């Protein structure tokens, strides 16, 4: 089946899903065998198609459950068995609730509260998601409006849209209808779409998103980081928010890869002028980590689980806020982290170092140390080498990736030269200190490590300042270039006007001669040159008026400029007069106008 088929010259690729039932294990008669093979086939399709599955009894249980859920779902809407829970989203700067996500629940008469993880896929497959989704949207919008009418702080409600809902043909009209009906301001509705959803049928998706955005609705990308977003598309989506997927948040303070991904998503979102929210935040440490990396908002059990509407209303009414522990120590405070699995070592180190004025944090395990790092501005770390769950160099290697600015040292009696030199060579460890230690030497080393840390911080600050100054300079330079370009284009325009004026002069049947203050002829049109027989002589322009024009004309140029007549050397009679320039230009020269006086000719 993996070979393409040739159909009238077209290559067709076909995939095949296979369900297998075996006699006699899976059935004694053909009917049972076929039914079970069919169940296995459905499983194969569920697993993404194009594979083969053997029937197992457990599949039957799953299939039965699914069937039961599907039947139950058909009636659940009429029987009012669905309800919404709301989970607050809080601003990591102010700590205030700024939004909520509506999450559907199914109160099943026998199974109790069923998780959407179980029934949403069934609702999707059976198409019931369309009516269920509409109910969720209507209920969430109506609830939000009701809270606003009750005078509670206006916030946004986020509603999830699954792929099938998003592709329904009248989606935009449906959403618009519900907004009208519930009278909720579209700015207070946010629709959550998963990353994998928006990456299919990109052009159609963008068109739909544009229409939703034009209505004033906000759009967010859910589970961001789990799909394969093409960044160039991301730029084209009219979205407002990226939601960092829970799977990156879980180990954000201990796994350098997750930390790096979260950091990258935050800075990319901000570069694209998007809001970024982290989901599944469960601990103080995760919150601090995200806060320090300027993530805008968070959502998760650390602040609140999804709760029924009554409980959410209490949160809003009491203006419940995220407690803002001021982990930002006073400026100049030196924070030292000590990690050793032996409690007594930590105690004696603390006793020794206390007098140097450090804020000292102590941990007996790497996990605890990561938690402390997430919540405090640690400058210097001293770690034991030999510890049960992770050795010191490995710990510091990870710390280096997550907190590269820290100065990291190992304090150990155990010397495995190879691992130590490796760690030092790759920059994970700054110094290796030996146990038992010399008090003064250790103190001096720590002092020096802090100086090193502070120097690096100063450098960092300076280079940030330099970068912003450079940015400023570049802006000024761009501004200047723009002005110069403007001037140049004005100048080009002026030159153009000048050329046109000169060309127009050429068509006049009177001679025009312009003489500068310096007495040089600056302008002479064709008629003027013709009157002075220039074909045989040097052109007028560039000569001194005194050398080329008759005395009467020079007099006229210097004087009041009234009309006179004259017979030129070549015998032609002319009338001429002059004007002073400067009425509408900056010129201080004079113009001589010469008209052939043919009637009085000889
Ligand atoms: P989701 O959109 O990613 O929703 C977040 C899920 O994470 C919710 O699970 C929420 O209860 C859970 N959660 C929130 N904070 C934490 C935390 O700190 N730790 C942990 N471990 N989990 C946390 P829930 O409510 O079971 O919903 C599961 C999924 O079902 C949702 O994932 C969403 O994809 C889908 N879903 C829920 N309601 C709807 C709906 O109305 N329509 C559609 N289409 N899908 C929905
Ligand atoms: Ca969601
Ligand atoms: Ca999510």
Coordinates of C-alpha atoms and ligand atoms in Angstrom, one line a residue:
X1 CA 0.0 0.0 0.0
X2 CA 2.9 2.4 0.4
X3 CA 3.6 2.3 -3.3
X4 CA 1.7 5.0 -5.3
X5 CA -1.0 3.9 -7.6
X6 CA -1.1 4.9 -11.3
X7 CA -4.6 6.0 -12.2
X8 CA -5.0 7.4 -15.7
X9 CA -1.5 8.9 -15.5
X10 CA -2.0 10.4 -12.0
X11 CA 0.1 9.1 -9.1
X12 CA -2.2 8.5 -6.1
X13 CA -0.9 7.9 -2.6
X14 CA -3.3 5.9 -0.5
X15 CA -2.9 5.0 3.2
X16 CA -4.3 2.0 4.9
X17 CA -5.5 1.4 8.5
X18 CA -5.8 -2.2 9.5
X19 CA -7.7 -3.8 12.4
X20 CA -6.8 -7.4 13.2
X21 CA -8.8 -10.0 15.2
X22 CA -7.5 -13.5 15.6
X23 CA -9.4 -16.8 15.8
X24 CA -10.1 -18.2 18.3
X25 CA -8.7 -15.7 20.9
X26 CA -10.8 -12.7 19.7
X27 CA -13.9 -14.6 18.7
X28 CA -15.3 -18.0 17.7
X29 CA -17.6 -16.9 15.0
X30 CA -17.2 -14.6 12.0
X31 CA -19.6 -12.0 13.3
X32 CA -17.6 -11.5 16.6
X33 CA -14.3 -11.5 14.7
X34 CA -15.5 -8.9 12.3
X35 CA -16.9 -6.7 15.1
X36 CA -13.6 -6.9 17.0
X37 CA -11.5 -6.3 13.9
X38 CA -13.6 -3.2 13.4
X39 CA -12.9 -2.0 16.9
X40 CA -9.2 -2.5 16.3
X41 CA -9.5 -0.6 13.0
X42 CA -11.1 2.4 14.8
X43 CA -8.2 2.3 17.3
X44 CA -5.7 2.4 14.3
X45 CA -7.5 5.4 12.9
X46 CA -7.5 7.1 16.3
X47 CA -3.7 6.6 16.4
X48 CA -3.3 8.8 13.4
X49 CA -4.3 6.3 10.6
X50 CA -1.8 4.4 8.3
X51 CA -1.0 1.7 10.9
X52 CA -2.2 -1.7 12.0
X53 CA -3.6 -2.7 15.4
X54 CA -4.4 -6.0 17.0
X55 CA -7.6 -6.3 18.9
X56 CA -7.4 -6.2 22.7
X57 CA -10.2 -6.7 25.2
X58 CA -9.3 -3.3 26.7
X59 CA -10.2 -1.7 23.3
X60 CA -13.7 -2.9 23.8
X61 CA -13.9 -1.2 27.2
X62 CA -12.6 2.0 25.6
X63 CA -15.0 1.7 22.7
X64 CA -17.9 1.0 25.0
X65 CA -16.9 4.0 27.2
X66 CA -16.7 6.2 24.1
X67 CA -20.1 5.0 22.9
X68 CA -21.6 5.7 26.3
X69 CA -20.0 9.2 26.4
X70 CA -21.3 9.9 23.0
X71 CA -24.8 8.8 23.8
X72 CA -24.7 10.8 27.0
X73 CA -23.4 13.9 25.3
X74 CA -26.3 13.9 22.9
X75 CA -28.7 14.6 25.8
X76 CA -26.4 16.5 28.0
X77 CA -27.2 19.9 26.5
X78 CA -31.0 19.5 26.8
X79 CA -30.6 18.2 30.3
X80 CA -28.4 21.1 31.3
X81 CA -25.5 18.9 32.5
X82 CA -22.8 21.3 31.3
X83 CA -21.4 24.0 33.4
X84 CA -18.4 26.4 33.2
X85 CA -15.6 26.9 35.6
X86 CA -13.5 30.1 35.4
X87 CA -9.8 30.3 36.0
X88 CA -8.3 33.8 36.8
X89 CA -5.4 35.2 34.8
X90 CA -3.3 37.7 36.7
X91 CA -0.9 40.4 35.8
X92 CA 2.6 39.6 36.9
X93 CA 3.5 43.3 37.4
X94 CA 0.4 44.5 39.4
X95 CA -0.8 41.2 40.7
X96 CA -4.3 42.0 39.7
X97 CA -6.8 39.8 37.9
X98 CA -7.0 40.9 34.3
X99 CA -8.9 38.0 32.7
X100 CA -10.3 34.6 33.1
X101 CA -10.5 31.4 31.0
X102 CA -13.8 29.6 30.7
X103 CA -13.4 25.8 31.0
X104 CA -16.3 23.5 30.4
X105 CA -17.3 20.7 32.8
X106 CA -19.8 17.9 32.4
X107 CA -21.9 17.0 35.5
X108 CA -22.7 13.4 34.4
X109 CA -25.6 11.8 36.4
X110 CA -23.5 8.6 37.0
X111 CA -19.9 9.4 36.3
X112 CA -19.8 12.7 38.3
X113 CA -17.8 15.6 37.1
X114 CA -16.2 14.6 33.8
X115 CA -13.0 16.3 32.5
X116 CA -13.1 18.0 29.2
X117 CA -10.0 16.0 28.3
X118 CA -12.3 13.0 28.1
X119 CA -15.4 14.3 26.4
X120 CA -14.1 17.1 24.1
X121 CA -12.5 14.7 21.7
X122 CA -15.7 12.7 21.6
X123 CA -17.7 15.8 21.0
X124 CA -15.3 16.8 18.2
X125 CA -15.6 13.4 16.4
X126 CA -19.4 13.3 16.7
X127 CA -19.9 17.0 15.6
X128 CA -21.6 17.8 19.0
X129 CA -18.8 20.3 19.6
X130 CA -20.6 22.8 17.4
X131 CA -23.7 23.1 19.6
X132 CA -21.7 22.6 22.8
X133 CA -19.2 25.3 21.8
X134 CA -22.0 27.7 21.0
X135 CA -23.5 27.1 24.5
X136 CA -20.0 27.7 26.1
X137 CA -19.5 31.0 24.3
X138 CA -23.0 32.3 25.0
X139 CA -22.8 31.3 28.7
X140 CA -19.3 32.8 29.2
X141 CA -20.2 36.1 27.4
X142 CA -23.5 36.4 29.4
X143 CA -21.7 35.7 32.7
X144 CA -19.0 38.2 32.0
X145 CA -21.6 40.9 31.1
X146 CA -23.6 40.1 34.2
X147 CA -20.5 40.7 36.4
X148 CA -19.9 44.0 34.7
X149 CA -23.5 45.0 35.2
X150 CA -23.1 44.2 38.9
X151 CA -20.3 46.8 39.0
X152 CA -17.3 44.4 39.2
X153 CA -14.1 45.2 37.5
X154 CA -14.5 44.7 33.7
X155 CA -12.1 41.9 32.6
X156 CA -11.9 39.7 29.5
X157 CA -13.2 36.2 29.2
X158 CA -11.2 33.7 27.1
X159 CA -13.1 30.9 25.4
X160 CA -11.5 27.8 23.8
X161 CA -12.3 27.0 20.2
X162 CA -11.4 23.5 18.9
X163 CA -10.4 22.9 15.3
X164 CA -13.9 21.7 14.2
X165 CA -15.5 24.7 15.7
X166 CA -13.1 27.1 14.0
X167 CA -13.8 25.5 10.6
X168 CA -17.6 25.7 10.9
X169 CA -18.8 27.8 8.0
X170 CA -20.8 30.4 10.0
X171 CA -18.4 30.9 12.8
X172 CA -18.0 34.7 12.5
X173 CA -21.7 35.2 12.3
X174 CA -22.3 32.9 15.3
X175 CA -19.9 34.9 17.4
X176 CA -21.2 38.2 16.3
X177 CA -24.8 37.1 17.1
X178 CA -23.8 36.0 20.6
X179 CA -22.0 39.3 21.2
X180 CA -25.1 41.2 20.1
X181 CA -27.5 39.0 22.1
X182 CA -25.4 39.2 25.4
X183 CA -24.4 42.9 24.8
X184 CA -20.8 42.1 25.8
X185 CA -18.2 44.5 24.5
X186 CA -16.1 42.5 21.9
X187 CA -13.0 43.9 23.6
X188 CA -13.9 41.7 26.6
X189 CA -13.9 38.5 24.7
X190 CA -10.8 36.5 23.8
X191 CA -10.8 33.4 21.6
X192 CA -8.1 30.7 22.3
X193 CA -7.0 28.7 19.3
X194 CA -4.3 26.0 19.5
X195 CA -1.1 26.4 17.6
X196 CA -1.7 23.3 15.6
X197 CA -5.1 24.5 14.6
X198 CA -3.9 27.8 13.2
X199 CA -1.1 26.2 11.2
X200 CA -3.5 24.3 9.0
X201 CA -5.0 26.1 6.0
X202 CA -3.1 29.2 6.7
X203 CA -4.7 31.5 4.2
X204 CA -8.3 30.6 5.2
X205 CA -7.3 30.9 8.9
X206 CA -5.8 34.3 8.4
X207 CA -9.0 35.5 6.6
X208 CA -11.2 34.3 9.4
X209 CA -8.9 35.7 12.1
X210 CA -8.9 39.1 10.4
X211 CA -12.7 39.2 10.4
X212 CA -12.8 38.3 14.1
X213 CA -10.2 40.9 14.9
X214 CA -12.1 43.5 12.9
X215 CA -15.0 42.9 15.3
X216 CA -12.8 44.0 18.1
X217 CA -12.3 40.5 19.6
X218 CA -8.9 39.5 20.9
X219 CA -7.2 36.3 19.7
X220 CA -4.7 34.1 21.5
X221 CA -2.6 31.1 20.6
X222 CA -3.0 28.3 23.1
X223 CA -0.4 25.7 24.0
X224 CA 2.3 27.7 22.3
X225 CA 5.5 26.0 21.7
X226 CA 4.0 22.5 21.2
X227 CA 3.2 22.8 17.6
X228 CA 5.4 23.8 14.7
X229 CA 4.6 27.4 14.2
X230 CA 6.3 28.9 11.3
X231 CA 7.5 32.2 12.7
X232 CA 6.9 34.0 9.4
X233 CA 3.2 33.1 9.6
X234 CA 3.0 34.1 13.3
X235 CA 3.8 37.6 12.2
X236 CA 0.9 37.6 9.8
X237 CA -1.7 36.3 12.3
X238 CA -3.7 39.2 13.8
X239 CA -3.2 37.8 17.3
X240 CA -2.9 39.5 20.7
X241 CA -1.6 36.9 23.1
X242 CA 0.7 33.8 23.2
X243 CA 0.1 31.3 25.9
X244 CA 3.2 29.4 26.9
X245 CA 2.3 25.8 27.2
X246 CA 2.1 24.2 30.6
X247 CA 4.7 21.6 29.6
X248 CA 7.5 24.2 29.5
X249 CA 6.4 25.8 32.7
X250 CA 6.5 22.6 34.8
X251 CA 10.3 22.4 34.9
X252 CA 11.1 26.0 34.1
X253 CA 13.3 26.5 37.1
X254 CA 15.3 23.3 36.8
X255 CA 15.5 22.3 33.1
X256 CA 17.7 24.6 31.1
X257 CA 15.9 23.7 27.9
X258 CA 12.5 24.6 29.2
X259 CA 13.9 27.8 30.7
X260 CA 15.5 28.7 27.4
X261 CA 12.3 28.0 25.4
X262 CA 10.2 30.1 27.8
X263 CA 12.6 32.9 27.7
X264 CA 12.7 32.8 23.9
X265 CA 8.9 32.8 23.7
X266 CA 8.7 35.8 26.0
X267 CA 11.2 37.9 24.1
X268 CA 9.8 36.9 20.7
X269 CA 6.3 37.8 21.8
X270 CA 7.4 41.2 23.0
X271 CA 9.3 41.8 19.8
X272 CA 6.1 41.1 17.9
X273 CA 4.2 43.4 20.3
X274 CA 2.2 40.5 21.7
X275 CA 1.1 39.8 25.3
X276 CA 2.5 36.6 26.7
X277 CA 0.9 34.5 29.4
X278 CA 2.2 31.3 31.1
X279 CA -0.2 28.6 31.9
X280 CA 0.0 25.9 34.5
X281 CA 2.0 28.0 37.0
X282 CA 1.9 26.0 40.3
X283 CA 4.7 27.3 42.4
X284 CA 6.0 30.5 43.8
X285 CA 9.4 29.7 42.1
X286 CA 7.8 29.3 38.7
X287 CA 6.0 32.6 39.2
X288 CA 9.1 34.5 40.3
X289 CA 11.1 33.1 37.4
X290 CA 8.5 34.3 34.9
X291 CA 8.2 37.6 36.6
X292 CA 11.9 38.2 36.4
X293 CA 11.8 37.4 32.7
X294 CA 9.0 39.9 32.2
X295 CA 6.3 37.5 31.3
X296 CA 3.1 39.7 31.3
X297 CA 0.5 37.4 32.9
X298 CA 0.1 34.0 34.5
X299 CA -2.6 31.4 35.0
X300 CA -2.4 28.4 37.2
X301 CA -3.1 26.6 40.5
X302 CA -0.5 28.9 42.3
X303 CA -3.1 31.7 42.2
X304 CA -6.3 29.7 41.7
X305 CA -7.7 26.5 40.2
X306 CA -10.6 26.9 37.7
X307 CA -13.6 27.6 40.0
X308 CA -17.4 27.7 39.7
X309 CA -18.9 31.1 38.8
X310 CA -20.0 31.8 42.4
X311 CA -16.4 31.4 43.7
X312 CA -15.0 33.4 40.8
X313 CA -17.3 36.3 41.7
X314 CA -15.9 36.3 45.2
X315 CA -12.4 36.6 43.8
X316 CA -13.5 39.6 41.8
X317 CA -15.5 41.2 44.5
X318 CA -12.7 41.0 47.0
X319 CA -10.2 42.2 44.4
X320 CA -8.0 39.2 45.2
X321 CA -4.4 39.9 44.1
X322 CA -1.3 37.9 43.6
X323 CA 0.9 38.4 46.7
X324 CA 3.9 40.4 45.5
X325 CA 6.8 39.2 47.6
X326 CA 9.5 41.8 47.2
X327 CA 12.2 39.4 46.3
X328 CA 14.0 42.4 44.8
X329 CA 16.6 43.0 47.5
X330 CA 17.8 46.5 48.3
X331 CA 20.3 47.6 45.7
X332 CA 23.8 46.6 46.6
X333 CA 22.6 43.6 48.6
X334 CA 24.9 40.6 48.0
X335 CA 23.1 37.3 47.9
X336 CA 25.1 34.1 48.4
X337 CA 23.7 30.6 47.8
X338 CA 25.3 27.7 49.6
X339 CA 24.5 24.1 48.5
X340 CA 25.7 21.1 50.5
X341 CA 23.9 17.9 51.4
X342 CA 25.6 18.1 54.9
X343 CA 23.6 20.4 57.1
X344 CA 26.6 21.0 59.5
X345 CA 28.8 22.3 56.7
X346 CA 26.1 24.8 55.8
X347 CA 25.9 25.9 59.5
X348 CA 29.6 26.5 59.9
X349 CA 29.8 28.3 56.6
X350 CA 27.0 30.6 57.5
X351 CA 28.6 31.3 60.9
X352 CA 31.9 32.2 59.1
X353 CA 30.3 34.3 56.4
X354 CA 27.6 36.1 58.3
X355 CA 29.9 38.9 59.3
X356 CA 30.6 39.8 55.7
X357 CA 27.0 41.1 55.4
X358 CA 25.7 38.7 52.8
X359 CA 22.2 37.6 52.5
X360 CA 22.8 33.8 52.8
X361 CA 20.5 31.2 51.2
X362 CA 21.0 27.6 52.2
X363 CA 20.0 24.4 50.3
X364 CA 20.7 20.8 51.0
X365 CA 19.6 19.6 47.6
X366 CA 19.9 20.8 44.0
X367 CA 16.1 21.0 43.7
X368 CA 15.9 23.3 46.7
X369 CA 18.7 25.4 45.3
X370 CA 16.9 25.8 42.0
X371 CA 13.8 27.0 43.9
X372 CA 15.9 29.6 45.8
X373 CA 17.6 30.8 42.6
X374 CA 14.2 31.4 41.0
X375 CA 13.1 33.6 43.8
X376 CA 16.2 35.6 44.7
X377 CA 18.8 37.7 42.9
X378 CA 21.7 35.4 43.7
X379 CA 25.2 36.6 42.7
X380 CA 27.5 33.9 44.0
X381 CA 27.0 30.2 44.4
X382 CA 29.1 27.7 46.4
X383 CA 28.2 24.1 45.8
X384 CA 29.5 20.9 47.3
X385 CA 30.7 18.4 44.6
X386 CA 29.5 15.0 46.0
X387 CA 25.8 15.0 46.6
X388 CA 23.4 12.1 46.3
X389 CA 21.0 13.2 43.5
X390 CA 23.3 15.4 41.4
X391 CA 26.9 16.3 41.7
X392 CA 28.1 19.9 42.1
X393 CA 29.6 20.3 38.6
X394 CA 26.4 19.0 36.9
X395 CA 24.3 21.3 39.1
X396 CA 26.4 24.3 38.2
X397 CA 26.4 23.4 34.5
X398 CA 22.6 23.7 34.5
X399 CA 22.7 26.9 36.6
X400 CA 25.1 28.4 34.1
X401 CA 22.6 27.9 31.3
X402 CA 19.6 29.3 33.3
X403 CA 21.5 32.1 35.2
X404 CA 24.6 32.8 33.2
X405 CA 25.5 35.9 35.2
X406 CA 26.1 34.1 38.5
X407 CA 29.6 33.3 39.7
X408 CA 29.8 29.6 40.5
X409 CA 32.3 27.8 42.7
X410 CA 32.8 24.3 44.0
X411 CA 33.8 23.6 47.5
X412 CA 34.8 20.0 47.9
X413 CA 37.2 17.6 49.6
X414 CA 36.8 15.2 46.8
X415 CA 38.8 15.8 43.7
X416 CA 37.9 14.1 40.5
X417 CA 40.4 16.1 38.4
X418 CA 38.7 15.3 35.1
X419 CA 35.2 16.4 35.9
X420 CA 36.5 19.5 37.7
X421 CA 38.8 20.6 34.9
X422 CA 36.0 20.0 32.3
X423 CA 33.6 22.1 34.3
X424 CA 36.1 24.9 34.7
X425 CA 37.1 24.8 31.0
X426 CA 33.6 25.1 29.8
X427 CA 33.0 28.0 32.1
X428 CA 30.5 26.3 34.4
X429 CA 32.7 26.7 37.4
X430 CA 34.8 29.8 38.2
X431 CA 36.9 28.4 41.0
X432 CA 37.4 25.1 42.7
X433 CA 37.9 25.4 46.5
X434 CA 39.0 22.6 48.8
X435 CA 37.6 21.3 52.0
X436 CA 38.7 21.7 54.7
X437 CA 38.9 25.4 54.0
X438 CA 41.1 28.2 55.3
X439 CA 38.6 30.7 56.7
X440 CA 40.4 33.9 55.5
X441 CA 41.1 32.4 52.1
X442 CA 37.5 31.4 51.6
X443 CA 36.2 34.8 52.6
X444 CA 38.6 36.5 50.3
X445 CA 37.6 34.2 47.4
X446 CA 33.9 35.0 48.0
X447 CA 34.6 38.7 48.2
X448 CA 36.4 38.5 44.9
X449 CA 33.6 36.5 43.4
X450 CA 31.1 39.2 44.3
X451 CA 33.4 41.9 42.9
X452 CA 33.5 39.9 39.7
X453 CA 29.8 39.5 39.7
X454 CA 29.2 43.2 40.3
X455 CA 31.7 44.1 37.6
X456 CA 29.9 41.9 35.1
X457 CA 26.6 43.5 36.2
X458 CA 28.0 47.0 35.7
X459 CA 29.3 46.0 32.3
X460 CA 26.0 44.6 31.5
X461 CA 24.3 47.8 32.5
X462 CA 26.8 49.9 30.6
X463 CA 26.4 47.8 27.5
X464 CA 22.6 48.1 27.8
X465 CA 23.0 51.9 28.1
X466 CA 25.4 51.9 25.2
X467 CA 22.9 49.9 23.2
X468 CA 20.2 52.3 24.0
X469 CA 22.4 55.3 23.2
X470 CA 23.4 53.7 19.9
X471 CA 19.7 53.1 19.2
X472 CA 19.1 56.8 19.9
X473 CA 22.0 57.8 17.6
X474 CA 20.7 55.6 14.9
X475 CA 17.3 57.1 15.2
X476 CA 18.8 60.6 14.9
X477 CA 20.9 59.5 12.0
X478 CA 17.9 58.1 10.2
X479 CA 16.0 61.4 10.9
X480 CA 18.8 63.4 9.5
X481 CA 19.0 61.2 6.4
X482 CA 15.3 61.8 5.9
X483 CA 15.7 65.5 6.2
X484 CA 18.7 65.5 3.8
X485 CA 16.7 63.5 1.4
X486 CA 13.8 65.9 1.7
X487 CA 16.1 68.9 1.0
X488 CA 17.7 67.1 -1.9
X489 CA 14.4 66.4 -3.4
X490 CA 13.4 70.1 -2.9
X491 CA 16.6 71.1 -4.6
X492 CA 16.0 68.7 -7.5
X493 CA 12.5 70.2 -7.8
X494 CA 14.0 73.8 -7.8
X495 CA 16.5 72.9 -10.4
X496 CA 13.6 71.5 -12.4
X497 CA 11.6 74.7 -12.1
X498 CA 14.7 76.7 -13.0
X499 CA 15.2 74.6 -16.2
X500 CA 11.6 75.0 -17.1
X501 CA 11.8 78.8 -16.6
X502 CA 14.8 79.0 -18.7
X503 CA 13.3 76.9 -21.4
X504 CA 10.2 79.1 -21.4
X505 CA 12.4 82.1 -21.8
X506 CA 13.7 80.6 -25.1
X507 CA 10.2 80.9 -26.7
X508 CA 9.8 84.6 -26.0
X509 CA 10.0 87.0 -28.9
X510 CA 11.7 89.5 -26.7
X511 CA 15.3 89.3 -25.6
X512 CA 15.9 88.9 -21.9
X513 CA 19.3 89.4 -20.3
X514 CA 19.9 88.9 -16.6
X515 CA 22.9 90.6 -15.1
X516 CA 24.2 89.8 -11.7
X517 CA 25.5 92.2 -9.0
X518 CA 29.0 91.3 -10.1
X519 CA 28.2 92.7 -13.6
X520 CA 28.3 89.2 -15.2
X521 CA 25.6 88.2 -17.6
X522 CA 23.9 85.2 -15.9
X523 CA 20.9 84.6 -18.2
X524 CA 20.4 85.4 -21.9
X525 CA 17.6 83.8 -23.9
X526 CA 17.7 82.8 -27.5
X527 CA 16.2 86.0 -28.8
X528 CA 18.8 88.1 -26.9
X529 CA 21.6 86.0 -28.4
X530 CA 20.0 86.4 -31.8
X531 CA 19.8 90.2 -31.5
X532 CA 23.5 90.3 -30.7
X533 CA 24.4 87.9 -33.6
X534 CA 25.9 85.4 -31.2
X535 CA 26.3 82.7 -33.8
X536 CA 29.4 84.5 -34.9
X537 CA 30.7 85.3 -31.4
X538 CA 31.0 84.0 -27.9
X539 CA 27.6 83.4 -26.1
X540 CA 26.5 86.3 -23.9
X541 CA 26.2 84.3 -20.7
X542 CA 29.4 84.5 -18.6
X543 CA 30.6 87.7 -20.2
X544 CA 30.8 91.1 -18.4
X545 CA 27.8 93.2 -19.4
X546 CA 30.2 96.1 -19.9
X547 CA 32.1 94.3 -22.6
X548 CA 29.2 93.1 -24.6
X549 CA 26.3 95.6 -24.2
X550 CA 26.1 99.1 -25.7
X551 CA 26.8 102.0 -23.3
X552 CA 23.1 103.0 -23.3
X553 CA 22.0 99.6 -22.1
X554 CA 24.7 99.6 -19.3
X555 CA 23.4 103.0 -18.3
X556 CA 19.8 101.7 -18.3
X557 CA 20.8 98.7 -16.2
X558 CA 22.5 101.0 -13.6
X559 CA 19.8 103.6 -13.6
X560 CA 16.0 103.9 -13.3
X561 CA 15.5 101.5 -16.2
X562 CA 13.0 103.5 -18.3
X563 CA 12.3 102.7 -21.9
X564 CA 14.8 103.8 -24.5
X565 CA 15.5 103.0 -28.1
X566 CA 18.8 102.2 -29.7
X567 CA 20.4 101.1 -32.9
X568 CA 22.7 98.1 -32.4
X569 CA 26.0 97.6 -34.0
X570 CA 24.5 95.2 -36.5
X571 CA 22.0 97.8 -37.5
X572 CA 18.9 96.5 -35.7
X573 CA 16.6 98.9 -34.0
X574 CA 15.5 97.9 -30.5
X575 CA 13.6 99.3 -27.6
X576 CA 14.8 98.2 -24.1
X577 CA 14.2 98.8 -20.5
X578 CA 15.4 97.2 -17.3
X579 CA 13.9 95.9 -14.0
X580 CA 15.5 95.4 -10.6
X581 CA 15.1 91.7 -9.5
X582 CA 14.2 90.8 -5.9
X583 CA 10.5 91.3 -5.8
X584 CA 9.8 87.6 -5.6
X585 CA 13.2 86.0 -5.5
X586 CA 16.4 86.4 -3.5
X587 CA 18.3 87.8 -6.6
X588 CA 19.8 91.3 -6.5
X589 CA 20.6 91.4 -10.1
X590 CA 18.8 93.3 -12.9
X591 CA 17.0 92.2 -16.0
X592 CA 17.2 93.9 -19.3
X593 CA 14.3 93.4 -21.7
X594 CA 15.0 94.1 -25.4
X595 CA 12.2 94.3 -28.0
X596 CA 13.0 94.5 -31.7
X597 CA 11.6 97.8 -33.1
X598 CA 11.1 96.7 -36.7
X599 CA 8.8 99.7 -37.7
X600 CA 11.6 102.1 -37.2
X601 CA 14.0 99.8 -39.0
X602 CA 16.0 101.1 -41.9
Ligands
LIG1 P1 -6.4 24.2 28.0 O1 -7.1 25.1 27.1 O2 -4.9 24.0 27.8 O3 -6.8 24.6 29.5 C1 -5.9 24.6 30.5 C2 -6.0 23.3 31.3 O4 -5.0 23.3 32.3 C3 -7.3 23.2 32.1 O5 -7.7 21.9 32.1 C4 -7.0 23.7 33.5 O6 -7.8 23.2 34.5 C5 -5.6 23.2 33.6 N1 -4.8 23.9 34.5 C6 -4.9 25.2 34.8 N2 -3.9 25.6 35.7 C7 -3.2 24.5 36.0 C8 -2.1 24.2 36.8 O7 -1.5 25.1 37.5 N3 -1.6 23.0 36.8 C9 -2.2 22.0 36.1 N4 -1.6 20.8 36.1 N5 -3.2 22.2 35.2 C10 -3.7 23.4 35.2 P2 -9.2 21.4 31.9 O8 -10.1 22.3 32.5 O9 -9.2 19.9 32.3 O10 -9.3 21.5 30.3 C11 -8.5 20.7 29.5 C12 -8.6 21.1 28.1 O11 -10.0 20.9 27.5 C13 -8.3 22.5 27.8 O12 -7.0 22.7 27.8 C14 -9.0 22.7 26.5 O13 -8.2 22.3 25.5 C15 -10.2 21.8 26.6 N6 -11.4 22.6 26.9 C16 -11.8 23.0 28.1 N7 -13.0 23.7 28.0 C17 -13.2 23.8 26.6 C18 -14.3 24.4 25.8 O14 -15.2 25.1 26.3 N8 -14.2 24.3 24.5 C19 -13.2 23.6 23.9 N9 -13.2 23.5 22.6 N10 -12.2 23.0 24.6 C20 -12.2 23.1 26.0
LIG2 CA1 -7.0 27.2 26.7
LIG3 CA1 -3.4 25.5 27.0

